[in-house]
Short mmCIF file of C-alpha atoms in Angstrom, two decimals:
data_model
loop_
_atom_site.label_atom_id
_atom_site.label_comp_id
_atom_site.label_asym_id
_atom_site.label_seq_id
_atom_site.Cartn_x
_atom_site.Cartn_y
_atom_site.Cartn_z
CA MET A 1 3.12 -26.24 17.66
CA SER A 2 6.27 -23.93 19.41
CA ILE A 3 6.83 -20.31 18.53
CA TRP A 4 9.72 -21.60 15.57
CA GLY A 5 6.82 -23.47 13.88
CA TYR A 6 4.44 -20.41 13.30
CA ILE A 7 7.79 -18.09 12.41
CA PHE A 8 8.15 -20.54 10.02
CA ILE A 9 4.61 -20.77 8.92
CA ALA A 10 4.38 -16.88 8.31
CA GLY A 11 7.99 -16.96 6.39
CA ILE A 12 6.53 -19.57 3.88
CA GLY A 13 3.74 -17.09 3.75
CA TRP A 14 5.10 -13.75 3.15
CA GLY A 15 7.41 -16.25 0.37
CA VAL A 16 4.48 -17.22 -1.53
CA TRP A 17 2.93 -13.68 -1.00
CA SER A 18 5.54 -11.72 -1.57
CA THR A 19 6.61 -14.18 -4.87
CA VAL A 20 3.38 -14.52 -6.56
CA PRO A 21 2.48 -10.74 -8.42
CA SER A 22 3.66 -10.83 -11.91
CA ASP A 23 4.70 -7.33 -11.64
CA ASP A 24 8.30 -6.76 -10.28
CA CYS A 25 7.45 -3.64 -8.13
CA ILE A 26 4.74 -5.09 -6.36
CA ARG A 27 7.43 -7.17 -5.72
CA VAL A 28 9.70 -5.16 -4.15
CA HIS A 29 7.21 -4.19 -2.09
CA ARG A 30 5.79 -6.59 -0.38
CA LEU A 31 9.02 -8.03 -0.22
CA ALA A 32 9.82 -4.76 1.80
CA ALA A 33 6.72 -5.42 4.38
CA PRO A 34 8.71 -6.64 7.39
CA VAL A 35 10.64 -3.72 7.90
CA ARG A 36 7.78 -1.07 7.15
CA GLY A 37 5.08 -3.05 9.58
CA VAL A 38 8.57 -3.82 12.53
CA GLY A 39 8.32 -0.24 12.11
CA ASP A 40 4.95 0.12 12.57
CA LEU A 41 4.77 -1.75 15.73
CA ILE A 42 7.75 0.34 17.14
CA ALA A 43 6.27 3.25 16.56
CA LEU A 44 2.67 1.87 17.90
CA SER A 45 4.70 0.53 20.81
CA ILE A 46 6.04 4.04 21.44
CA LYS A 47 3.09 6.19 20.79
CA ASN A 48 1.97 7.18 24.17
CA TRP A 49 5.01 7.61 25.90
CA SER A 50 6.30 10.15 23.28
CA SER A 51 5.87 13.53 22.23
CA GLN A 52 3.91 14.56 19.02
CA GLN A 53 7.35 15.81 17.49
CA THR A 54 8.71 12.02 18.45
CA ASN A 55 5.66 10.18 17.16
CA ASP A 56 5.60 12.48 13.86
CA ASP A 57 9.22 11.89 13.28
CA MET A 58 9.15 8.07 13.84
CA LYS A 59 7.00 7.90 10.89
CA VAL A 60 9.31 9.43 9.20
CA ARG A 61 12.01 6.75 9.72
CA VAL A 62 10.08 3.84 8.98
CA GLU A 63 8.67 5.36 5.72
CA SER A 64 12.64 5.50 4.99
CA ALA A 65 13.35 2.64 6.43
CA GLY A 66 10.93 0.92 3.74
CA ASP A 67 11.98 2.86 1.18
CA ALA A 68 15.97 2.20 1.81
CA THR A 69 15.16 -1.75 1.60
CA GLU A 70 12.96 -0.95 -1.64
CA GLN A 71 15.83 0.00 -3.06
CA PHE A 72 18.10 -2.48 -1.47
CA ILE A 73 16.17 -4.91 -2.79
CA ALA A 74 15.36 -4.12 -6.50
CA GLN A 75 19.64 -3.12 -6.89
CA GLU A 76 20.26 -6.55 -6.09
CA PHE A 77 17.37 -9.10 -7.18
CA TYR A 78 16.43 -6.76 -10.61
CA GLY A 79 19.74 -4.47 -11.00
CA PRO A 80 19.88 -0.62 -11.41
CA GLY A 81 17.67 -1.20 -14.58
CA LEU A 82 13.89 -1.67 -12.11
CA GLU A 83 12.41 2.02 -11.44
CA CYS A 84 9.41 1.44 -9.07
CA ARG A 85 7.85 5.21 -8.48
CA TRP A 86 4.53 4.54 -6.24
CA GLY A 87 2.18 6.98 -6.63
CA GLU A 88 3.49 9.71 -9.05
CA GLU A 89 1.33 7.68 -12.19
CA GLU A 90 -1.84 8.74 -10.19
CA SER A 91 -0.86 12.43 -9.01
CA SER A 92 0.05 13.69 -12.31
CA LEU A 93 -3.39 12.78 -14.34
CA PRO A 94 -5.92 14.98 -13.80
CA VAL A 95 -8.48 14.59 -11.69
CA THR A 96 -12.24 14.26 -13.76
CA HIS A 97 -15.05 12.64 -11.45
CA GLN A 98 -17.89 12.40 -13.11
CA PRO A 99 -21.65 12.13 -10.21
CA ALA A 100 -23.46 8.94 -10.21
CA VAL A 101 -26.35 10.82 -10.36
CA SER A 102 -27.66 13.58 -12.07
CA ILE A 103 -27.95 16.50 -9.73
CA VAL A 104 -29.95 18.56 -12.07
CA PRO A 105 -33.35 17.92 -11.33
CA VAL A 106 -35.34 16.27 -14.54
CA THR A 107 -38.54 17.07 -14.94
CA PRO A 108 -40.71 14.72 -16.77
CA GLY A 109 -42.83 15.90 -20.20
CA PRO A 110 -45.97 15.66 -20.93
CA VAL A 111 -47.89 12.16 -20.38
CA ALA A 112 -50.42 10.92 -22.91
CA PRO A 113 -53.23 9.19 -21.36
CA VAL A 114 -53.41 5.68 -21.75
CA MET A 115 -56.21 4.38 -23.94
CA LYS A 116 -57.17 1.12 -23.74
CA PRO A 117 -57.88 -0.65 -27.46
#
């Protein structure tokens, strides 16, 4: 199989993976995945030959390009009414953790002797 066959199969897989979810925001996020993926690959490839400031700047630019692509896709396919807010719902909720196991030691009560009838 040629490289174009693999690209075609990957494109079909990406299209199916992107359009299967019923939530519009998830679709938009998945449709923008190639932009973020290419940006991450570029950032990874220059990581060893660039300064820390350049690496940090590249991460910001990749995130910005992914967000801009999501906004473009949302505007083109769903119109101005679609608003996807990633992560805001989780951060606004109060954090309540409940331990799975009690950390307070439990002392057993008196044990009755077992008597045979």
